[in-house]
Short mmCIF file of C-alpha atoms in Angstrom, two decimals:
data_model
loop_
_atom_site.label_atom_id
_atom_site.label_comp_id
_atom_site.label_asym_id
_atom_site.label_seq_id
_atom_site.Cartn_x
_atom_site.Cartn_y
_atom_site.Cartn_z
CA MET A 1 -17.10 2.91 51.37
CA ILE A 2 -14.27 0.67 52.49
CA GLU A 3 -11.35 2.68 53.88
CA VAL A 4 -8.04 0.97 54.34
CA ASN A 5 -5.80 3.25 56.42
CA GLY A 6 -2.11 2.50 56.70
CA ILE A 7 -2.42 -1.19 57.42
CA LYS A 8 0.72 -3.11 58.32
CA LYS A 9 1.29 -6.83 58.45
CA LYS A 10 4.32 -8.91 59.26
CA PHE A 11 4.75 -12.63 58.82
CA GLY A 12 7.67 -13.43 61.07
CA ARG A 13 10.30 -10.91 60.04
CA LYS A 14 8.86 -10.36 56.62
CA LYS A 15 6.88 -7.14 56.21
CA VAL A 16 4.10 -8.07 53.80
CA LEU A 17 2.11 -4.84 54.13
CA LYS A 18 4.03 -1.66 54.92
CA GLY A 19 1.25 0.84 55.56
CA VAL A 20 -1.26 0.23 52.79
CA SER A 21 -3.99 2.85 52.25
CA PHE A 22 -6.75 3.02 49.65
CA THR A 23 -10.51 3.39 49.41
CA ALA A 24 -13.17 1.42 47.57
CA GLU A 25 -16.62 2.88 46.91
CA LYS A 26 -19.95 1.14 46.74
CA GLY A 27 -21.23 0.87 43.18
CA GLU A 28 -17.69 0.75 41.84
CA ILE A 29 -15.24 -1.93 40.81
CA THR A 30 -11.85 -1.43 42.41
CA CYS A 31 -8.99 -3.50 41.12
CA ILE A 32 -5.89 -4.18 43.19
CA ILE A 33 -3.03 -4.96 40.88
CA GLY A 34 0.24 -6.37 42.11
CA ILE A 35 2.69 -7.92 39.73
CA ASN A 36 4.90 -9.30 42.45
CA GLY A 37 2.56 -11.77 44.11
CA VAL A 38 2.73 -10.73 47.75
CA GLY A 39 0.17 -8.76 49.69
CA LYS A 40 -3.02 -8.82 47.65
CA THR A 41 -4.70 -11.77 49.34
CA THR A 42 -3.48 -10.55 52.73
CA ILE A 43 -5.28 -7.24 52.13
CA LEU A 44 -8.52 -9.06 51.33
CA ASN A 45 -8.10 -11.25 54.40
CA ALA A 46 -7.52 -8.13 56.50
CA ILE A 47 -10.71 -6.51 55.22
CA MET A 48 -12.54 -9.74 56.13
CA ASN A 49 -11.03 -9.49 59.61
CA LEU A 50 -9.39 -12.87 59.12
CA THR A 51 -5.89 -11.81 59.94
CA PRO A 52 -4.68 -9.67 62.85
CA LEU A 53 -2.82 -6.53 61.76
CA ASN A 54 0.38 -4.98 63.10
CA GLY A 55 -0.91 -1.47 62.50
CA GLY A 56 -3.47 0.71 60.77
CA GLU A 57 -7.22 0.27 60.58
CA ILE A 58 -10.01 -0.62 58.21
CA LEU A 59 -13.39 1.10 58.15
CA ILE A 60 -16.49 -0.16 56.42
CA GLY A 61 -19.21 2.43 56.00
CA GLY A 62 -17.32 4.54 58.54
CA GLU A 63 -17.29 1.74 61.11
CA LYS A 64 -14.21 -0.13 62.27
CA ILE A 65 -14.34 -3.76 61.21
CA ASN A 66 -15.79 -6.02 63.84
CA LYS A 67 -17.38 -9.42 64.15
CA HIS A 68 -20.52 -8.25 62.34
CA SER A 69 -18.59 -7.04 59.31
CA TYR A 70 -19.01 -10.35 57.53
CA GLU A 71 -22.73 -9.60 57.25
CA LYS A 72 -21.80 -6.77 54.89
CA ILE A 73 -18.94 -8.31 52.96
CA THR A 74 -18.12 -11.59 51.38
CA PHE A 75 -14.81 -13.00 50.26
CA ILE A 76 -14.63 -15.14 47.17
CA PRO A 77 -11.35 -17.08 47.20
CA ASP A 78 -9.38 -17.82 44.04
CA ALA A 79 -10.51 -21.44 44.03
CA ILE A 80 -13.67 -23.15 45.14
CA ILE A 81 -13.50 -24.46 48.70
CA MET A 82 -16.45 -26.86 48.59
CA GLN A 83 -15.97 -30.61 48.79
CA PRO A 84 -15.25 -31.74 45.23
CA ASN A 85 -17.74 -34.61 45.35
CA MET A 86 -20.61 -32.25 46.17
CA THR A 87 -23.05 -31.27 43.45
CA ILE A 88 -23.67 -27.61 42.66
CA ALA A 89 -27.07 -27.89 44.35
CA GLU A 90 -25.50 -29.34 47.50
CA SER A 91 -22.92 -26.58 47.70
CA MET A 92 -25.71 -24.01 47.28
CA GLN A 93 -27.61 -25.69 50.11
CA PHE A 94 -24.48 -25.61 52.24
CA MET A 95 -24.22 -21.84 51.74
CA ALA A 96 -27.95 -21.37 52.39
CA ASP A 97 -27.63 -23.24 55.70
CA PHE A 98 -24.60 -21.28 56.72
CA TYR A 99 -25.47 -17.71 55.72
CA ASP A 100 -28.60 -15.72 56.56
CA SER A 101 -27.80 -13.44 53.65
CA TRP A 102 -28.11 -16.25 51.07
CA ASN A 103 -30.43 -15.15 48.25
CA GLN A 104 -31.80 -18.27 46.58
CA GLU A 105 -33.55 -16.31 43.86
CA ARG A 106 -30.34 -14.66 42.77
CA ALA A 107 -28.51 -17.98 43.00
CA ILE A 108 -30.96 -19.55 40.56
CA GLU A 109 -30.62 -16.57 38.28
CA LEU A 110 -26.84 -16.92 38.36
CA LEU A 111 -27.09 -20.64 37.54
CA ASP A 112 -29.10 -19.70 34.51
CA PHE A 113 -26.77 -16.84 33.59
CA PHE A 114 -23.73 -19.13 33.70
CA LYS A 115 -25.64 -22.00 32.10
CA LEU A 116 -24.70 -24.37 34.91
CA LYS A 117 -26.61 -27.51 35.84
CA GLU A 118 -27.46 -28.00 39.50
CA HIS A 119 -27.01 -31.76 39.58
CA GLU A 120 -23.44 -31.69 38.30
CA LYS A 121 -20.65 -32.55 40.67
CA ILE A 122 -17.97 -29.96 41.27
CA ASN A 123 -15.17 -32.40 40.43
CA SER A 124 -16.76 -33.09 37.04
CA LEU A 125 -16.67 -29.43 35.99
CA SER A 126 -14.19 -27.67 33.75
CA LYS A 127 -11.88 -25.11 35.33
CA GLY A 128 -13.95 -22.27 33.90
CA ASN A 129 -17.22 -23.70 35.20
CA ARG A 130 -15.68 -24.35 38.60
CA ALA A 131 -14.69 -20.68 38.73
CA LYS A 132 -18.28 -19.73 37.85
CA VAL A 133 -19.71 -21.89 40.67
CA ASN A 134 -17.21 -20.33 43.03
CA LEU A 135 -18.36 -16.88 41.97
CA LEU A 136 -22.03 -17.84 42.13
CA LEU A 137 -21.72 -18.97 45.74
CA GLY A 138 -20.35 -15.56 46.71
CA LEU A 139 -22.50 -13.37 44.48
CA ALA A 140 -25.70 -14.97 45.75
CA LEU A 141 -25.12 -13.49 49.20
CA ASP A 142 -26.93 -10.22 49.91
CA VAL A 143 -23.97 -8.19 51.02
CA ASP A 144 -22.75 -4.66 50.24
CA TYR A 145 -19.22 -5.58 49.26
CA LEU A 146 -17.71 -8.43 47.30
CA LEU A 147 -14.02 -9.21 47.55
CA MET A 148 -12.70 -11.50 44.87
CA ASP A 149 -9.26 -12.97 44.71
CA GLU A 150 -8.07 -13.35 41.11
CA PRO A 151 -11.49 -14.12 39.59
CA PHE A 152 -10.08 -14.08 36.06
CA SER A 153 -7.01 -16.16 36.66
CA GLY A 154 -6.31 -19.38 34.80
CA ILE A 155 -9.62 -19.76 32.96
CA ASP A 156 -10.55 -19.82 29.30
CA ILE A 157 -11.48 -16.70 27.32
CA PHE A 158 -15.20 -17.50 27.08
CA SER A 159 -15.54 -18.04 30.82
CA ARG A 160 -13.65 -14.78 31.34
CA GLU A 161 -16.08 -12.97 29.06
CA GLN A 162 -19.05 -14.43 30.87
CA ILE A 163 -17.63 -13.43 34.23
CA ALA A 164 -16.93 -9.93 32.90
CA GLU A 165 -20.54 -9.76 31.81
CA VAL A 166 -21.85 -10.69 35.23
CA PHE A 167 -19.95 -7.70 36.63
CA THR A 168 -21.92 -5.37 34.36
CA SER A 169 -25.28 -6.94 35.19
CA HIS A 170 -27.89 -6.35 37.87
CA LEU A 171 -26.52 -9.48 39.59
CA VAL A 172 -23.72 -7.38 40.95
CA GLU A 173 -26.01 -4.34 41.06
CA ASP A 174 -24.80 -1.36 43.03
CA ARG A 175 -22.52 -3.27 45.31
CA GLY A 176 -18.89 -2.47 45.89
CA VAL A 177 -16.49 -4.88 44.27
CA ILE A 178 -12.81 -5.31 45.01
CA ILE A 179 -10.89 -7.69 42.79
CA THR A 180 -7.24 -8.59 42.78
CA THR A 181 -5.30 -9.51 39.71
CA HIS A 182 -1.73 -9.79 38.57
CA GLU A 183 -2.52 -8.96 34.98
CA ILE A 184 -5.10 -6.49 33.77
CA GLY A 185 -5.58 -8.09 30.34
CA ASP A 186 -9.03 -7.68 28.91
CA ILE A 187 -10.76 -6.07 31.89
CA GLU A 188 -9.42 -2.52 31.48
CA HIS A 189 -12.84 -1.29 30.43
CA LEU A 190 -14.60 -2.96 33.28
CA ILE A 191 -12.99 -1.36 36.29
CA ASP A 192 -13.43 2.03 37.93
CA GLU A 193 -10.56 2.38 40.34
CA VAL A 194 -7.09 0.93 40.09
CA VAL A 195 -4.77 0.42 43.06
CA LEU A 196 -1.19 -0.39 42.10
CA LEU A 197 0.60 -2.38 44.74
CA ASP A 198 4.23 -3.35 44.96
CA GLU A 199 6.32 -4.85 47.74
CA GLY A 200 3.60 -4.21 50.32
CA GLU A 201 3.03 -0.57 49.38
CA VAL A 202 0.46 1.31 47.32
CA LEU A 203 2.33 3.09 44.55
CA LYS A 204 -0.70 4.76 43.03
CA GLN A 205 -4.50 4.81 43.08
CA PHE A 206 -6.41 6.28 40.15
CA ASN A 207 -9.67 6.18 38.23
CA SER A 208 -9.19 4.40 34.91
CA GLU A 209 -11.63 6.54 32.91
CA GLU A 210 -10.13 9.72 34.35
CA VAL A 211 -6.58 8.77 33.40
CA ARG A 212 -7.76 8.08 29.85
CA GLU A 213 -9.57 11.38 29.76
CA THR A 214 -6.97 13.68 31.27
CA GLU A 215 -3.73 11.97 30.26
CA GLY A 216 -4.71 9.84 27.27
CA LYS A 217 -3.18 6.81 28.94
CA SER A 218 -4.37 3.26 29.27
CA VAL A 219 -4.19 1.42 32.57
CA VAL A 220 -1.25 -0.56 31.21
CA ASP A 221 0.52 2.70 30.26
CA VAL A 222 0.26 3.86 33.87
CA MET A 223 1.43 0.47 35.13
CA ARG A 224 4.46 0.68 32.89
CA GLU A 225 5.35 4.12 34.30
CA VAL A 226 4.86 3.05 37.88
CA TYR A 227 6.46 -0.37 37.80
CA GLN A 228 9.28 0.36 35.35
CA PRO A 229 10.33 3.95 35.97
CA MET B 1 -23.35 -4.74 18.52
CA ASN B 2 -19.61 -4.95 18.52
CA VAL B 3 -17.30 -2.07 19.28
CA ASN B 4 -13.55 -2.26 19.17
CA PHE B 5 -12.53 0.00 21.98
CA ASN B 6 -9.07 1.42 22.09
CA LYS B 7 -7.45 1.58 25.50
CA ARG B 8 -6.39 5.21 25.58
CA ASP B 9 -9.55 7.20 24.92
CA PRO B 10 -12.18 7.45 27.62
CA VAL B 11 -14.65 4.63 27.10
CA TYR B 12 -17.64 6.96 27.43
CA VAL B 13 -16.28 9.08 24.57
CA GLN B 14 -15.93 5.96 22.42
CA VAL B 15 -19.48 4.91 23.24
CA ILE B 16 -20.79 8.32 22.20
CA ARG B 17 -18.81 8.12 19.00
CA TYR B 18 -20.30 4.72 18.26
CA PHE B 19 -23.80 6.15 18.73
CA LYS B 20 -23.01 9.09 16.46
CA GLU B 21 -21.80 6.76 13.73
CA GLN B 22 -24.92 4.64 14.00
CA ILE B 23 -27.08 7.77 13.87
CA ALA B 24 -25.19 9.30 10.94
CA THR B 25 -25.41 6.10 8.89
CA GLY B 26 -29.07 5.60 9.73
CA VAL B 27 -28.61 2.34 11.62
CA PHE B 28 -30.14 4.05 14.64
CA GLU B 29 -33.24 5.82 13.41
CA PRO B 30 -34.76 8.99 14.86
CA GLY B 31 -37.12 8.07 17.69
CA GLN B 32 -35.77 4.54 17.94
CA GLU B 33 -35.59 3.03 21.42
CA ILE B 34 -32.10 2.28 22.67
CA LEU B 35 -30.79 -0.26 25.15
CA SER B 36 -30.93 0.53 28.84
CA ARG B 37 -27.67 1.58 30.45
CA ARG B 38 -27.33 -1.80 32.08
CA GLU B 39 -28.01 -3.68 28.85
CA LEU B 40 -25.49 -1.58 26.98
CA ALA B 41 -22.85 -2.21 29.65
CA GLY B 42 -23.49 -5.95 29.43
CA ARG B 43 -23.46 -6.01 25.67
CA LEU B 44 -20.23 -4.05 25.37
CA LYS B 45 -18.71 -5.48 28.57
CA ILE B 46 -17.97 -2.06 29.94
CA ASN B 47 -18.45 -0.62 33.38
CA PRO B 48 -22.10 0.32 34.08
CA ASN B 49 -20.94 3.67 35.49
CA THR B 50 -19.30 4.38 32.14
CA ALA B 51 -22.46 3.51 30.22
CA GLN B 52 -24.33 5.81 32.57
CA ARG B 53 -21.85 8.62 31.89
CA ALA B 54 -22.16 8.17 28.11
CA TYR B 55 -25.97 8.34 28.27
CA LYS B 56 -25.86 11.38 30.50
CA GLU B 57 -23.57 13.23 28.07
CA MET B 58 -25.69 12.20 25.08
CA GLU B 59 -28.83 13.33 26.85
CA GLU B 60 -27.25 16.72 27.55
CA ALA B 61 -26.07 17.02 23.95
CA GLY B 62 -29.59 16.24 22.77
CA LEU B 63 -28.59 13.05 20.95
CA ILE B 64 -31.00 10.97 22.98
CA TYR B 65 -34.03 11.84 25.09
CA THR B 66 -35.99 10.19 27.85
CA GLU B 67 -39.66 10.73 28.56
CA ARG B 68 -40.85 9.87 32.04
CA ASN B 69 -39.68 6.37 32.91
CA LEU B 70 -39.69 5.03 29.37
CA PRO B 71 -36.59 3.72 27.63
CA SER B 72 -34.40 6.42 26.10
CA LYS B 73 -34.74 7.13 22.40
CA ILE B 74 -32.66 8.59 19.58
CA THR B 75 -33.46 12.26 18.98
CA LYS B 76 -35.83 13.34 16.22
CA ASP B 77 -34.37 16.83 16.12
CA GLU B 78 -33.36 17.42 12.48
CA HIS B 79 -30.85 20.00 13.49
CA VAL B 80 -29.00 17.67 15.86
CA LEU B 81 -29.13 14.79 13.38
CA LYS B 82 -27.60 16.93 10.65
CA SER B 83 -24.86 18.24 12.89
CA VAL B 84 -23.90 14.71 13.93
CA ARG B 85 -23.35 13.76 10.30
CA GLN B 86 -21.48 17.00 9.66
CA GLU B 87 -19.28 16.46 12.68
CA LEU B 88 -18.27 12.96 11.63
CA ILE B 89 -17.51 14.08 8.10
CA MET B 90 -15.36 16.95 9.32
CA GLU B 91 -13.51 14.67 11.71
CA ALA B 92 -12.78 12.18 8.94
CA VAL B 93 -11.62 14.96 6.64
CA ASP B 94 -9.40 16.43 9.34
CA ASP B 95 -7.79 13.07 9.99
CA PHE B 96 -7.31 12.53 6.30
CA VAL B 97 -5.78 15.95 5.71
CA HIS B 98 -3.54 15.47 8.68
CA SER B 99 -2.13 12.17 7.46
CA VAL B 100 -1.81 13.31 3.85
CA ARG B 101 -0.01 16.50 4.89
CA SER B 102 2.55 14.47 6.74
CA ILE B 103 3.61 12.76 3.52
CA ASP B 104 3.71 16.04 1.62
CA VAL B 105 1.58 15.34 -1.48
CA PRO B 106 0.11 18.12 -3.67
CA VAL B 107 -3.62 18.48 -3.02
CA ASP B 108 -4.67 17.98 -6.66
CA GLU B 109 -2.83 14.72 -6.91
CA VAL B 110 -4.51 13.54 -3.72
CA LEU B 111 -7.98 14.58 -4.82
CA ASP B 112 -7.66 12.66 -8.09
CA LEU B 113 -6.57 9.60 -6.17
CA VAL B 114 -9.43 10.03 -3.71
CA LYS B 115 -12.03 10.20 -6.49
CA GLU B 116 -10.57 7.21 -8.25
CA LYS B 117 -10.48 5.15 -5.09
CA TYR B 118 -13.92 6.27 -4.00
CA GLU B 119 -15.53 5.25 -7.27
CA SER B 120 -13.89 1.85 -7.29
CA THR B 121 -15.37 0.76 -3.96
CA SER B 122 -19.00 -0.19 -3.46
CA ASP B 123 -19.10 1.60 -0.15
CA GLY B 124 -18.32 4.77 -2.00
CA GLU B 125 -21.12 4.34 -4.53
CA GLU B 126 -23.72 4.27 -1.82
CA VAL B 127 -22.51 7.52 -0.39
CA GLN B 128 -22.34 9.09 -3.84
CA ASN B 129 -26.00 8.44 -4.52
CA ASP B 130 -26.82 10.09 -1.25
#
């Protein structure tokens, strides 16, 4: 489990996180929703230990984050960070050289799943396919937790469907997934936990299936109540 | 396999309902193997934990069964199969009565209309021969 306990972060005078707390379980998909831009990526960066905090703590499997945490988690940014003139195969090789946890077998399986061709250059790919390569490079690492920043943002419907499908497959398996998004759209049925964020605070955390069961509400219904009281 | 999920009912409940419909209409036959939980989740693009929940509930209700490590199958229990059909019919009737009541029509007038409509559609003929 990832436990985020009251984390605070300031950039200059601006308080970006004002004591954010939530939990994310292994084997579940937790979705951090924030309609007003700020904070989501900072939270992911904090879990990755990439940004010093002004308060609070983060535990992974009961342990405070430390320099070994990255062996358990990976962060998939919202856009691919490989050199654009690299081929898919070269970027895979780059990851393999860099990370001990690289799983070549799974990488090949993902290539096949996304119907991508190894020899293609990243700058020749469509936006949707670029997003898939980006995801592939993260998912192929053998880690317990996957953090993804806006994996569904700005890509076509068919790529979105394919990405949604990978979440349900053995390629994600029983790992813990945290994704951020600013619009829930067509992934309501895909996620377990929802964390609603606004102005650097968590307004509500709930289980999507539970809220349907006990209150007969969709995730969007709850968002409407929370964000537009 | 294509299910139009609504966003306000629990997904596992909607999955179970889909299975009941397929069983009642004979699309899923008694003893037929069904998809694994993971396959179902992928096909319907739903959370694997939800697919798991639906299968667990169906197993407990006797709609499906699993022997050893083999794929799960649709029940062969006549009693269960009959009650599934009965349940769906009663649900449809309840919904129908509910919506007709709200527009305040005499029952005889409605029944005549129902028969007329039923006979004019091919879907209806199939059920009639049943």
